[in-house]
CSV table of C-alpha atoms in Angstrom, one decimal:
chain,number,residue,atom,x,y,z
A,28,GLY,CA,0.1,0.0,0.1
A,29,ALA,CA,0.8,3.6,-0.1
A,30,VAL,CA,3.6,4.8,2.3
A,31,VAL,CA,4.2,8.2,3.3
A,32,SER,CA,7.6,9.0,5.2
A,33,GLN,CA,8.2,11.9,7.4
A,34,HIS,CA,11.6,13.2,8.8
A,35,PRO,CA,12.5,13.9,11.5
A,36,SER,CA,10.2,12.2,13.9
A,37,ARG,CA,11.1,14.7,16.9
A,38,VAL,CA,12.8,18.2,17.0
A,39,ILE,CA,13.6,20.0,20.3
A,40,CYS,CA,15.3,23.4,19.6
A,41,LYS,CA,15.5,27.1,21.0
A,42,SER,CA,13.2,29.8,20.3
A,43,GLY,CA,14.1,31.6,17.1
A,44,THR,CA,15.3,28.5,15.1
A,45,SER,CA,13.9,27.7,11.9
A,46,VAL,CA,13.0,24.0,11.6
A,47,LYS,CA,12.5,22.1,8.4
A,48,ILE,CA,10.3,18.9,8.0
A,49,GLU,CA,10.3,16.7,5.1
A,50,CYS,CA,7.5,14.5,3.8
A,51,ARG,CA,8.0,11.9,1.0
A,52,SER,CA,5.6,9.6,-0.9
A,53,LEU,CA,7.6,6.4,-1.4
A,54,ASP,CA,5.9,4.4,-3.9
A,55,PHE,CA,3.6,6.7,-5.5
A,56,GLN,CA,3.8,10.4,-6.9
A,57,ALA,CA,1.7,12.8,-5.1
A,58,THR,CA,0.7,16.1,-7.0
A,59,THR,CA,-0.6,17.3,-3.6
A,60,MET,CA,0.3,16.9,-0.1
A,61,PHE,CA,-1.3,17.9,3.1
A,62,TRP,CA,0.1,19.4,6.3
A,63,TYR,CA,-1.7,19.2,9.5
A,64,ARG,CA,-1.1,20.3,12.9
A,65,GLN,CA,-2.4,18.6,16.0
A,66,PHE,CA,-2.3,19.9,19.4
A,67,PRO,CA,-2.7,17.5,22.4
A,68,LYS,CA,-6.2,15.9,22.6
A,69,GLN,CA,-7.5,17.9,19.7
A,70,SER,CA,-8.4,17.0,16.3
A,71,LEU,CA,-6.0,17.3,13.0
A,72,MET,CA,-6.2,20.7,11.7
A,73,LEU,CA,-5.3,21.3,8.0
A,74,MET,CA,-2.8,24.0,7.6
A,75,ALA,CA,-2.1,23.9,4.1
A,76,THR,CA,-2.3,21.9,0.7
A,77,SER,CA,1.2,21.6,-1.0
A,78,ASN,CA,0.9,21.8,-4.7
A,79,GLU,CA,3.7,20.3,-6.8
A,80,GLY,CA,5.3,23.0,-8.9
A,81,SER,CA,3.1,25.8,-7.7
A,82,LYS,CA,2.3,28.0,-4.5
A,83,ALA,CA,0.7,26.2,-1.7
A,84,THR,CA,-2.8,26.8,-0.5
A,85,TYR,CA,-3.0,27.9,3.1
A,86,GLU,CA,-5.9,27.6,5.4
A,87,GLN,CA,-7.4,30.7,7.0
A,88,GLY,CA,-5.4,31.9,9.8
A,89,VAL,CA,-2.4,30.1,8.9
A,90,GLU,CA,0.6,32.6,8.3
A,91,LYS,CA,2.4,31.9,4.9
A,92,ASP,CA,5.5,33.7,6.0
A,93,LYS,CA,5.7,31.6,9.1
A,94,PHE,CA,5.1,28.3,7.5
A,95,LEU,CA,6.8,28.0,4.4
A,96,ILE,CA,6.0,25.1,2.3
A,97,ASN,CA,7.9,23.8,-0.8
A,98,HIS,CA,6.8,21.1,-3.2
A,99,ALA,CA,9.7,20.9,-5.7
A,100,SER,CA,9.1,17.3,-6.8
A,101,LEU,CA,6.1,14.7,-7.0
A,102,THR,CA,7.5,12.8,-4.1
A,103,LEU,CA,8.7,15.6,-1.9
A,104,SER,CA,7.1,18.3,0.3
A,105,THR,CA,8.7,20.4,3.0
A,106,LEU,CA,7.3,22.4,5.7
A,107,THR,CA,9.7,25.0,7.3
A,108,VAL,CA,8.6,26.6,10.6
A,109,THR,CA,10.6,30.0,10.4
A,110,SER,CA,11.7,31.5,13.7
A,111,ALA,CA,9.9,29.0,15.7
A,112,HIS,CA,8.4,30.0,19.1
A,113,PRO,CA,7.1,27.9,22.1
A,114,GLU,CA,3.5,28.5,20.7
A,115,ASP,CA,4.6,26.6,17.6
A,116,SER,CA,5.2,23.4,19.6
A,117,SER,CA,2.9,20.8,18.3
A,118,PHE,CA,2.6,17.5,16.4
A,119,TYR,CA,2.9,18.2,12.6
A,120,ILE,CA,1.6,15.6,10.1
A,121,CYS,CA,1.9,15.5,6.4
A,122,SER,CA,-0.5,13.3,4.2
A,123,ALA,CA,-0.9,12.4,0.5
A,124,ARG,CA,-2.8,10.3,-1.5
A,125,ASP,CA,-2.2,8.4,-4.9
A,126,GLN,CA,-3.8,10.1,-7.6
A,127,ARG,CA,-2.6,8.4,-10.5
A,128,GLU,CA,-4.9,7.8,-13.5
A,129,GLY,CA,-7.1,4.9,-12.7
A,130,GLN,CA,-6.9,5.3,-8.9
A,131,PRO,CA,-9.7,7.6,-8.2
A,132,ASN,CA,-10.9,8.2,-4.6
A,133,GLN,CA,-7.8,6.9,-2.8
A,134,PRO,CA,-7.4,7.4,0.8
A,135,GLN,CA,-5.1,9.9,2.4
A,136,HIS,CA,-2.1,8.2,4.0
A,137,PHE,CA,-0.4,9.7,6.8
A,138,GLY,CA,3.4,10.3,7.6
A,139,ASP,CA,4.5,9.3,11.2
A,140,GLY,CA,4.4,12.8,12.3
A,141,THR,CA,7.1,15.3,13.7
A,142,ARG,CA,6.8,16.5,17.3
A,143,LEU,CA,8.3,19.7,17.5
A,144,SER,CA,9.2,21.2,21.0
A,145,ILE,CA,10.6,24.9,20.9
A,146,LEU,CA,12.2,25.9,24.3
B,5,GLN,CA,-16.8,22.9,7.8
B,6,GLN,CA,-15.7,20.6,10.7
B,7,PRO,CA,-18.0,17.7,10.9
B,8,VAL,CA,-19.6,16.8,14.1
B,9,GLN,CA,-18.7,13.5,16.1
B,10,SER,CA,-20.6,11.9,18.7
B,11,PRO,CA,-20.2,10.6,21.2
B,12,GLN,CA,-17.1,12.4,22.5
B,13,ALA,CA,-15.7,9.5,24.3
B,14,VAL,CA,-16.9,5.8,25.0
B,15,ILE,CA,-15.6,3.2,27.3
B,16,LEU,CA,-16.3,-0.6,26.7
B,17,ARG,CA,-15.5,-3.9,28.0
B,18,GLU,CA,-13.6,-6.3,25.7
B,19,GLY,CA,-16.5,-8.0,23.5
B,20,GLU,CA,-18.9,-5.2,23.7
B,21,ASP,CA,-20.0,-3.0,20.7
B,22,ALA,CA,-19.9,0.5,20.0
B,23,VAL,CA,-21.2,3.0,17.3
B,24,ILE,CA,-19.4,6.4,16.5
B,25,ASN,CA,-21.4,9.0,14.3
B,26,CYS,CA,-20.3,11.6,12.1
B,27,SER,CA,-22.5,14.3,10.7
B,28,SER,CA,-21.9,17.4,8.5
B,29,SER,CA,-23.8,20.5,7.5
B,30,LYS,CA,-22.4,20.5,4.0
B,31,ALA,CA,-23.0,18.0,1.1
B,32,LEU,CA,-20.4,15.2,1.0
B,33,TYR,CA,-18.6,13.4,-1.5
B,34,SER,CA,-16.7,10.9,0.7
B,35,VAL,CA,-16.2,10.1,4.4
B,36,HIS,CA,-12.9,8.7,5.8
B,37,TRP,CA,-12.4,6.9,8.9
B,38,TYR,CA,-9.0,6.7,10.6
B,39,ARG,CA,-8.0,5.6,14.2
B,40,GLN,CA,-5.3,7.2,15.9
B,41,LYS,CA,-3.2,5.9,19.0
B,42,HIS,CA,-1.7,8.1,21.5
B,43,GLY,CA,1.6,9.6,20.0
B,44,GLU,CA,1.2,8.0,16.7
B,45,ALA,CA,-0.1,9.1,13.4
B,46,PRO,CA,-3.6,8.3,12.2
B,47,VAL,CA,-4.2,5.0,10.6
B,48,PHE,CA,-6.8,4.7,7.5
B,49,LEU,CA,-9.6,2.3,8.1
B,50,MET,CA,-12.0,2.9,5.3
B,51,ILE,CA,-13.5,5.4,2.9
B,52,LEU,CA,-17.1,5.5,1.7
B,53,LEU,CA,-18.0,7.1,-1.3
B,54,LYS,CA,-21.7,6.4,-2.2
B,55,GLY,CA,-24.9,7.0,-0.5
B,56,GLY,CA,-25.8,4.2,1.5
B,57,GLU,CA,-22.5,2.4,1.0
B,58,GLN,CA,-21.5,0.1,3.9
B,59,LYS,CA,-18.1,-1.2,4.0
B,60,GLY,CA,-16.4,-3.7,6.6
B,61,HIS,CA,-12.8,-4.3,7.8
B,62,GLU,CA,-12.4,-7.3,10.3
B,63,LYS,CA,-15.2,-6.5,12.9
B,64,ILE,CA,-15.2,-2.8,12.0
B,65,SER,CA,-17.8,-1.5,9.4
B,66,ALA,CA,-19.3,1.7,8.6
B,67,SER,CA,-22.2,3.3,6.6
B,68,PHE,CA,-22.8,6.6,4.8
B,69,ASN,CA,-26.1,8.1,4.3
B,70,GLU,CA,-25.6,10.6,1.6
B,71,LYS,CA,-28.9,12.2,1.8
B,72,LYS,CA,-28.6,12.7,5.7
B,73,GLN,CA,-25.0,13.7,5.3
B,74,GLN,CA,-24.1,11.3,8.1
B,75,SER,CA,-21.9,8.4,8.6
B,76,SER,CA,-21.5,5.6,11.2
B,77,LEU,CA,-18.6,3.5,12.4
B,78,TYR,CA,-19.6,0.1,13.8
B,79,LEU,CA,-17.3,-1.7,16.2
B,80,THR,CA,-18.4,-5.1,17.0
B,81,ALA,CA,-17.0,-7.5,19.8
B,82,SER,CA,-14.4,-5.0,20.5
B,83,GLN,CA,-10.9,-5.9,21.0
B,84,LEU,CA,-8.3,-4.1,23.5
B,85,SER,CA,-6.5,-3.2,20.4
B,86,TYR,CA,-9.6,-1.1,19.1
B,87,SER,CA,-8.7,1.6,21.9
B,88,GLY,CA,-7.8,4.9,20.5
B,89,THR,CA,-9.2,8.1,19.1
B,90,TYR,CA,-11.3,7.6,16.0
B,91,PHE,CA,-11.6,10.5,13.6
B,92,CYS,CA,-14.2,10.9,10.8
B,93,GLY,CA,-12.8,13.1,7.9
B,94,THR,CA,-15.1,14.7,5.2
B,95,ALA,CA,-14.5,15.8,1.7
B,96,SER,CA,-16.5,17.7,-0.7
B,97,GLY,CA,-16.5,17.0,-4.6
B,98,GLY,CA,-14.8,19.1,-7.1
B,99,SER,CA,-11.3,20.1,-7.8
B,100,ASN,CA,-10.5,21.8,-4.5
B,101,TYR,CA,-10.1,18.6,-2.5
B,102,LYS,CA,-9.5,18.6,1.0
B,103,LEU,CA,-10.2,16.5,4.1
B,104,THR,CA,-11.6,18.0,7.3
B,105,PHE,CA,-11.6,16.2,10.3
B,106,GLY,CA,-14.0,15.9,13.2
B,107,LYS,CA,-13.0,16.4,16.9
B,108,GLY,CA,-12.5,12.6,17.3
B,109,THR,CA,-14.0,10.1,19.6
B,110,LEU,CA,-12.0,8.5,22.3
B,111,LEU,CA,-12.5,4.8,22.6
B,112,THR,CA,-11.1,2.9,25.6
B,113,VAL,CA,-11.6,-0.8,25.6
B,114,ASN,CA,-10.8,-2.5,29.0
B,115,PRO,CA,-10.3,-6.0,29.9
């Protein structure tokens, strides 16, 4: 089945540091990938949709300059949390689905997530 | 718009059944069900696409009533491994696909 790999799994860093998280689709190509954020005991909130070769689509209330998204290839999307502060500490999860022709209505598969802790 | 899940939490003894509901105020194209264990990423359970469609996965099944914009997840003869938070995700049709998740239902199965 479709596999999504996310790296790193955990980051602990000082306030003001920028952190890059990678999301890869391992056995399929993904023209779009999705970035979610989850606070403890809460739901998964969609932050943005990453589009290969074009700008990401951000959800309302998500700062574009704070959360930089790059989708340079069909198998890789990156999320960079710029100048991170303690309030950015959260569980960040990427997701993708196989959209090949002849594969309609495929489920979204999630990476293992990145637990970000800003001191 | 975020779908509404109920109940928020349920506690079962091993072998008991449970139903988790998911409803939306928007017309739905598909409903996706996931289970997430503490500290882990969500794991896909099933996707329902058609009105009235029912799908099964071991002792976990689900239905989708397109007209009522509702879906229900049925867990029968629950096992300890079923414990976790269950999320329904809803997607509208069209080119602007995105999956919006409910707040989740915490299921605890005790021996």
